Tab-separated table of C-alpha atoms in Angstrom:
chain	number	residue	atom	x	y	z
A	91	MET	CA	-13.126	64.295	-116.289
A	92	ALA	CA	-14.624	64.664	-119.335
A	93	ASN	CA	-17.877	65.270	-119.818
A	94	VAL	CA	-19.929	62.526	-121.590
A	95	THR	CA	-23.188	63.318	-123.604
A	96	ALA	CA	-25.816	62.021	-124.523
A	97	GLN	CA	-24.602	61.808	-127.646
A	98	MET	CA	-20.904	60.192	-127.054
A	99	VAL	CA	-23.120	57.408	-125.126
A	100	LYS	CA	-25.069	56.444	-127.985
A	101	GLU	CA	-22.133	56.514	-130.171
A	102	LEU	CA	-20.319	54.070	-127.936
A	103	ARG	CA	-23.299	52.217	-127.602
A	104	ASP	CA	-23.620	51.430	-131.898
A	105	MET	CA	-19.802	50.701	-131.744
A	106	THR	CA	-19.631	47.779	-129.530
A	107	GLY	CA	-23.783	46.882	-128.447
A	108	ALA	CA	-22.951	47.138	-124.622
A	109	GLY	CA	-25.709	48.399	-122.167
A	110	MET	CA	-26.072	52.124	-122.127
A	111	MET	CA	-24.365	52.553	-118.228
A	112	ASP	CA	-22.466	50.591	-118.772
A	113	CYS	CA	-21.038	52.707	-121.756
A	114	LYS	CA	-20.847	55.496	-119.956
A	115	ALA	CA	-19.171	53.701	-116.862
A	116	ALA	CA	-16.494	53.120	-119.941
A	117	LEU	CA	-16.073	56.815	-121.084
A	118	GLY	CA	-16.306	57.945	-117.856
A	119	GLU	CA	-13.396	55.692	-117.243
A	120	THR	CA	-11.419	57.062	-120.135
A	121	GLY	CA	-12.052	60.188	-119.532
A	122	GLY	CA	-14.620	60.798	-123.037
A	123	ASP	CA	-11.303	58.928	-125.450
A	124	ILE	CA	-14.194	56.816	-127.080
A	125	THR	CA	-10.888	54.538	-128.413
A	126	GLY	CA	-10.084	54.449	-124.930
A	127	ALA	CA	-13.843	53.237	-124.203
A	128	VAL	CA	-14.482	50.374	-126.779
A	129	ASP	CA	-10.902	49.144	-125.162
A	130	TRP	CA	-12.267	49.015	-121.459
A	131	LEU	CA	-15.124	47.503	-123.088
A	132	ARG	CA	-13.350	44.599	-124.335
A	133	LYS	CA	-11.683	44.212	-121.209
A	134	LYS	CA	-14.635	44.169	-119.019
A	135	GLY	CA	-15.467	41.494	-121.421
A	136	LEU	CA	-18.930	43.697	-122.124
A	137	SER	CA	-17.848	44.298	-126.153
A	138	LYS	CA	-17.956	41.431	-128.319
A	139	ALA	CA	-17.728	44.240	-130.802
A	140	ALA	CA	-13.775	44.512	-132.921
A	141	LYS	CA	-14.494	46.358	-135.378
A	142	LYS	CA	-13.391	49.669	-136.338
A	143	ALA	CA	-15.257	52.844	-136.143
A	144	GLY	CA	-16.976	55.188	-138.233
A	145	ARG	CA	-20.344	55.101	-139.197
A	146	VAL	CA	-20.709	55.428	-143.184
A	147	ALA	CA	-22.713	59.039	-143.816
A	148	ALA	CA	-21.230	59.809	-147.619
A	149	GLU	CA	-23.307	59.396	-150.365
A	150	GLY	CA	-21.963	58.446	-154.155
A	151	LEU	CA	-20.385	55.552	-155.728
A	152	ILE	CA	-17.542	53.732	-155.949
A	153	GLY	CA	-16.349	52.633	-159.008
A	154	ILE	CA	-14.146	50.280	-160.529
A	155	ALA	CA	-11.583	49.635	-163.820
A	156	VAL	CA	-9.389	46.623	-164.461
A	157	GLY	CA	-7.953	45.880	-167.683
A	158	GLY	CA	-5.018	43.442	-168.823
A	159	HIS	CA	-2.957	43.100	-165.464
A	160	LYS	CA	-4.438	45.982	-163.273
A	161	GLY	CA	-6.578	47.370	-161.838
A	162	VAL	CA	-7.969	50.261	-160.136
A	163	VAL	CA	-10.734	51.389	-156.817
A	164	VAL	CA	-12.059	54.790	-156.721
A	165	GLU	CA	-14.520	56.672	-154.452
A	166	VAL	CA	-16.380	59.574	-155.478
A	167	ASN	CA	-18.614	61.193	-152.934
A	168	SER	CA	-22.018	63.232	-153.261
A	169	GLU	CA	-24.806	65.448	-150.722
A	170	THR	CA	-27.066	62.870	-151.184
A	171	ASP	CA	-28.038	59.919	-152.411
A	172	PHE	CA	-30.038	60.198	-155.143
A	173	VAL	CA	-26.781	61.595	-157.236
A	174	ALA	CA	-25.317	58.141	-157.263
A	175	ARG	CA	-28.701	57.114	-159.872
A	176	ASN	CA	-28.063	60.556	-162.145
A	177	ASP	CA	-26.559	59.149	-165.109
A	178	HIS	CA	-24.313	62.402	-165.506
A	179	PHE	CA	-22.554	61.773	-161.753
A	180	GLN	CA	-22.568	58.001	-163.180
A	181	GLY	CA	-20.591	59.110	-165.730
A	182	LEU	CA	-18.503	61.254	-164.563
A	183	VAL	CA	-17.260	57.972	-161.905
A	184	ARG	CA	-16.919	55.646	-164.691
A	185	MET	CA	-14.782	58.242	-166.118
A	186	ILE	CA	-12.270	58.917	-163.510
A	187	ALA	CA	-12.025	54.913	-162.972
A	188	ASP	CA	-10.835	54.701	-166.147
A	189	VAL	CA	-8.530	57.750	-166.470
A	190	ALA	CA	-7.434	55.761	-162.622
A	191	LEU	CA	-6.153	53.414	-164.410
A	192	ASP	CA	-4.234	55.162	-167.012
A	193	VAL	CA	-1.958	57.001	-164.394
A	194	GLY	CA	-2.421	55.675	-161.176
A	195	ALA	CA	-5.020	56.015	-157.845
A	196	ASP	CA	-2.845	59.462	-157.190
A	197	VAL	CA	-5.344	61.568	-156.314
A	198	GLU	CA	-4.062	64.345	-157.733
A	199	ALA	CA	-2.939	63.328	-160.986
A	200	VAL	CA	-6.562	61.833	-161.586
A	201	LYS	CA	-7.202	65.601	-161.101
A	202	ALA	CA	-4.935	66.908	-163.157
A	203	ALA	CA	-5.180	64.037	-166.417
A	204	LYS	CA	-6.654	65.432	-169.056
A	205	VAL	CA	-9.916	63.743	-170.852
A	206	GLY	CA	-10.052	65.319	-174.697
A	207	ASN	CA	-9.749	69.197	-173.298
A	208	VAL	CA	-9.927	68.892	-170.354
A	209	THR	CA	-9.278	68.081	-166.751
A	210	ILE	CA	-11.604	65.937	-164.793
A	211	ASN	CA	-10.718	68.329	-161.893
A	212	ASP	CA	-12.573	70.437	-164.885
A	213	ALA	CA	-15.824	67.677	-165.355
A	214	ILE	CA	-15.731	67.800	-161.354
A	215	ASN	CA	-16.299	71.214	-160.879
A	216	SER	CA	-18.732	71.455	-164.493
A	217	ALA	CA	-20.484	68.116	-162.649
A	218	ILE	CA	-21.361	70.324	-159.403
A	219	ALA	CA	-22.821	73.662	-161.411
A	220	THR	CA	-24.831	71.375	-163.395
A	221	ILE	CA	-26.259	68.501	-161.024
A	222	GLY	CA	-26.601	71.250	-158.560
A	223	GLU	CA	-24.610	68.797	-155.555
A	224	ASN	CA	-20.433	69.818	-153.843
A	225	MET	CA	-18.592	66.580	-155.063
A	226	THR	CA	-14.997	64.826	-154.309
A	227	LEU	CA	-12.259	62.528	-155.844
A	228	ARG	CA	-12.040	61.261	-152.126
A	229	ARG	CA	-9.233	58.230	-153.095
A	230	ALA	CA	-7.940	56.325	-155.356
A	231	ALA	CA	-5.719	52.410	-155.252
A	232	ALA	CA	-4.809	50.506	-157.846
A	233	LEU	CA	-2.776	46.669	-157.943
A	234	ALA	CA	-1.115	44.629	-160.430
A	235	VAL	CA	0.829	41.602	-160.587
A	236	LYS	CA	3.271	40.753	-163.455
A	237	ALA	CA	2.002	37.313	-164.713
A	238	GLY	CA	-2.023	37.123	-163.164
A	239	VAL	CA	-5.284	39.078	-163.184
A	240	VAL	CA	-7.082	41.661	-161.095
A	241	GLY	CA	-10.033	39.977	-160.070
A	242	SER	CA	-12.595	42.300	-158.960
A	243	TYR	CA	-16.848	42.957	-157.670
A	244	MET	CA	-18.916	45.827	-156.514
A	245	HIS	CA	-21.773	45.806	-154.503
A	246	SER	CA	-24.855	47.142	-154.243
A	247	SER	CA	-24.021	47.567	-158.199
A	248	VAL	CA	-26.211	50.765	-159.626
A	249	SER	CA	-24.758	49.847	-163.458
A	250	GLU	CA	-21.251	48.300	-164.653
A	251	GLY	CA	-18.022	49.176	-162.033
A	252	LEU	CA	-20.220	51.669	-159.989
A	253	GLY	CA	-21.681	50.629	-156.417
A	254	LYS	CA	-21.144	50.987	-152.615
A	255	ILE	CA	-18.914	48.319	-152.332
A	256	GLY	CA	-15.617	47.802	-154.466
A	257	VAL	CA	-12.910	45.029	-154.023
A	258	ILE	CA	-9.876	44.644	-156.261
A	259	VAL	CA	-8.361	41.551	-155.350
A	260	ALA	CA	-4.567	40.507	-157.104
A	261	LEU	CA	-3.578	36.857	-157.492
A	262	GLU	CA	0.229	35.795	-159.019
A	263	SER	CA	-0.440	32.941	-161.140
A	264	SER	CA	0.741	30.717	-164.570
A	265	GLY	CA	-2.919	29.314	-164.397
A	266	ALA	CA	-5.286	30.300	-167.449
A	267	LYS	CA	-6.549	33.516	-167.390
A	268	ASP	CA	-10.379	32.997	-167.817
A	269	GLU	CA	-10.276	30.587	-164.090
A	270	LEU	CA	-7.702	32.777	-163.087
A	271	THR	CA	-10.662	35.867	-163.827
A	272	ALA	CA	-13.314	33.869	-161.823
A	273	LEU	CA	-12.360	33.029	-159.004
A	274	GLY	CA	-10.725	36.498	-158.710
A	275	ARG	CA	-14.609	36.996	-158.723
A	276	LEU	CA	-15.297	35.162	-156.632
A	277	VAL	CA	-12.477	36.295	-154.232
A	278	ALA	CA	-13.394	39.568	-154.208
A	279	MET	CA	-16.672	39.026	-153.523
A	280	HIS	CA	-15.602	37.209	-150.016
A	281	ILE	CA	-13.470	40.302	-149.378
A	282	ALA	CA	-16.601	42.786	-149.600
A	283	ALA	CA	-18.549	40.377	-147.350
A	284	SER	CA	-15.620	39.823	-144.775
A	285	ASN	CA	-13.906	42.340	-144.926
A	286	PRO	CA	-10.198	41.011	-143.704
A	287	GLN	CA	-7.586	43.636	-142.785
A	288	ALA	CA	-4.792	41.650	-144.471
A	289	VAL	CA	-4.046	38.743	-146.604
A	290	GLU	CA	-2.118	37.058	-143.889
A	291	PRO	CA	-0.902	37.891	-139.745
A	292	ALA	CA	2.613	39.719	-141.127
A	293	GLY	CA	0.649	41.797	-143.524
A	294	LEU	CA	-1.332	43.054	-140.111
A	295	ASP	CA	-0.036	46.817	-138.752
A	296	PRO	CA	1.971	46.002	-135.120
A	297	ASN	CA	0.047	48.173	-133.236
A	298	VAL	CA	-3.128	46.534	-133.653
A	299	VAL	CA	-1.340	43.354	-132.878
A	300	ALA	CA	0.398	44.471	-129.637
A	301	ARG	CA	-3.130	45.906	-128.865
A	302	GLU	CA	-4.974	43.037	-129.171
A	303	LYS	CA	-2.580	41.572	-126.853
A	304	ASP	CA	-2.683	44.003	-123.920
A	305	ILE	CA	-6.926	43.762	-124.548
A	306	LEU	CA	-6.670	39.806	-124.189
A	307	ALA	CA	-4.212	39.778	-121.252
A	308	ASP	CA	-5.662	42.061	-119.329
A	309	LYS	CA	-9.168	40.475	-119.151
A	310	PHE	CA	-7.716	37.513	-118.479
A	311	ARG	CA	-5.733	38.595	-115.635
A	312	ALA	CA	-8.643	40.340	-114.213
A	313	GLN	CA	-10.205	37.080	-113.385
A	314	GLY	CA	-7.162	36.281	-112.171
A	315	LYS	CA	-5.009	33.871	-114.169
A	316	PRO	CA	-1.741	33.319	-113.346
A	317	GLU	CA	0.780	35.346	-115.831
A	318	ALA	CA	2.072	31.969	-117.044
A	319	VAL	CA	-1.717	30.515	-117.944
A	320	ILE	CA	-2.433	33.550	-119.563
A	321	ALA	CA	0.558	33.870	-122.328
A	322	LYS	CA	-0.380	30.877	-123.490
A	323	ILE	CA	-4.084	32.608	-123.772
A	324	VAL	CA	-3.317	35.401	-125.318
A	325	GLU	CA	-1.216	33.230	-127.890
A	326	SER	CA	-4.255	31.052	-128.780
A	327	GLY	CA	-6.629	34.501	-127.892
A	328	LEU	CA	-4.736	35.581	-130.968
A	329	LYS	CA	-4.903	32.359	-133.682
A	330	THR	CA	-8.609	33.719	-133.198
A	331	TYR	CA	-8.276	37.126	-133.798
A	332	TYR	CA	-6.313	35.851	-136.783
A	333	LYS	CA	-8.897	33.648	-138.087
A	334	GLU	CA	-11.530	36.601	-137.784
A	335	VAL	CA	-8.993	39.450	-139.616
A	336	CYS	CA	-6.881	37.867	-141.704
A	337	LEU	CA	-8.224	37.109	-145.223
A	338	LEU	CA	-6.045	33.511	-145.243
A	339	GLU	CA	-7.632	31.996	-142.816
A	340	GLN	CA	-11.078	32.999	-143.185
A	341	PRO	CA	-13.390	31.015	-143.445
A	342	TYR	CA	-14.084	30.732	-147.016
A	343	ILE	CA	-17.902	32.244	-147.300
A	344	HIS	CA	-18.018	29.616	-150.747
A	345	ASP	CA	-17.539	26.988	-149.097
A	346	PRO	CA	-16.382	27.193	-144.898
A	347	ASP	CA	-15.893	24.129	-145.167
A	348	LYS	CA	-12.295	25.142	-145.629
A	349	THR	CA	-10.951	28.561	-144.785
A	350	VAL	CA	-9.802	30.683	-148.456
A	351	GLY	CA	-6.173	29.788	-147.943
A	352	GLN	CA	-6.967	25.835	-148.686
A	353	ALA	CA	-10.236	26.823	-150.487
A	354	LEU	CA	-6.771	28.667	-153.422
A	355	LYS	CA	-5.297	25.884	-153.166
A	356	ALA	CA	-7.706	23.472	-154.068
A	357	ALA	CA	-8.513	25.684	-157.337
A	358	GLU	CA	-4.726	24.837	-158.469
A	359	GLY	CA	-5.436	22.196	-160.116
A	360	LYS	CA	-7.731	23.768	-162.686
A	361	VAL	CA	-6.743	26.991	-162.891
A	362	GLY	CA	-3.139	25.431	-164.534
A	363	GLY	CA	-0.556	26.416	-162.074
A	364	ALA	CA	0.195	28.693	-158.154
A	365	ILE	CA	-2.197	30.989	-157.392
A	366	LYS	CA	-0.490	33.713	-154.722
A	367	VAL	CA	-3.420	37.460	-153.428
A	368	MET	CA	-0.969	39.939	-153.793
A	369	GLY	CA	-3.097	42.037	-152.073
A	370	PHE	CA	-6.126	43.352	-152.206
A	371	VAL	CA	-8.273	46.698	-151.790
A	372	ARG	CA	-11.706	46.686	-150.370
A	373	TYR	CA	-13.995	50.198	-150.410
A	374	ALA	CA	-17.119	51.120	-148.211
A	375	LEU	CA	-18.941	54.093	-149.461
A	376	GLY	CA	-18.236	56.624	-147.028
A	377	GLU	CA	-16.749	54.650	-144.460
A	378	GLY	CA	-15.496	56.925	-141.550
A	379	ILE	CA	-16.896	59.550	-142.474
A	380	GLU	CA	-18.816	61.842	-140.204
A	381	ARG	CA	-21.898	63.561	-140.462
A	382	PRO	CA	-24.766	64.756	-138.312
A	383	ASP	CA	-28.101	62.954	-138.587
A	384	THR	CA	-29.808	64.885	-140.453
A	385	ASP	CA	-34.198	64.447	-141.039
A	386	PHE	CA	-34.244	64.961	-144.288
A	387	GLY	CA	-37.953	64.495	-144.685
A	388	GLY	CA	-38.715	66.546	-141.419
A	389	GLU	CA	-36.532	69.206	-143.345
A	390	VAL	CA	-38.846	68.438	-146.421
A	391	ALA	CA	-42.295	69.305	-144.238
A	392	ALA	CA	-40.979	71.713	-142.975
A	393	MET	CA	-39.534	74.130	-146.141
A	394	ALA	CA	-43.061	72.959	-147.281
A	395	GLY	CA	-45.076	74.443	-144.956
A	396	LYS	CA	-42.887	78.013	-145.152
A	397	SER	CA	-44.308	78.313	-149.237
């Protein structure tokens, strides 16, 4: 039996919103496995959460650059939020995004690329020495279309193209570029707010869909539903799940009476051509990175007391 700690219970409670004792029981039943405990709670109907685990903990900035028929998004991390307000750091992230737009989204290729006489890796190391904090280019992604635009949106922006949540979305169309660019920004705003996992059901990870099916089936099996009925309920449940996680099936935040797919179809007349979403990337600063909680104010006070 795994030792279930208070920290494990707190983490599971933050992820699921379930009660403390239920979280403790779930961890006990699953040998301390967090993912398994989330599923256990959902099967028991004790958790409504279907969000992926991971508390946002890292600091820094997301950067976006768009040009021609392509766009990129990058994440550059730092140790504290203070750095995000630093002009030097902001300039570094902007430069990295511009280089990625030119050389592509491979992190090592971006770091090796030169700006003048120095590489991006040199520029990062120079910023570390100047600002006094560790910094890393964590990830980068790119999208391109043969015809159409790559729309973009930055949430919690601190400067043009820099902020906390960045989205790029590729719209393939022969329509008017100005209209497509405006539409692309609206769709990117929707993605920032609604956090879809795929454009449509076919794009979801089959393992994720299979897991969702198992959770739904076990939940209703535990309620004593007949197997023949369970199959129908699971299919209905999957349709609801798709509406939550697939972009084209989500209610459009700018017009909730329509799905995103319906809104794009309605916009085709104004744009002057068919519109197809080829893909999207949504980066939220620090997602998936865990860092121990610290009492920064307390640390500063303690240091002041020693001086």
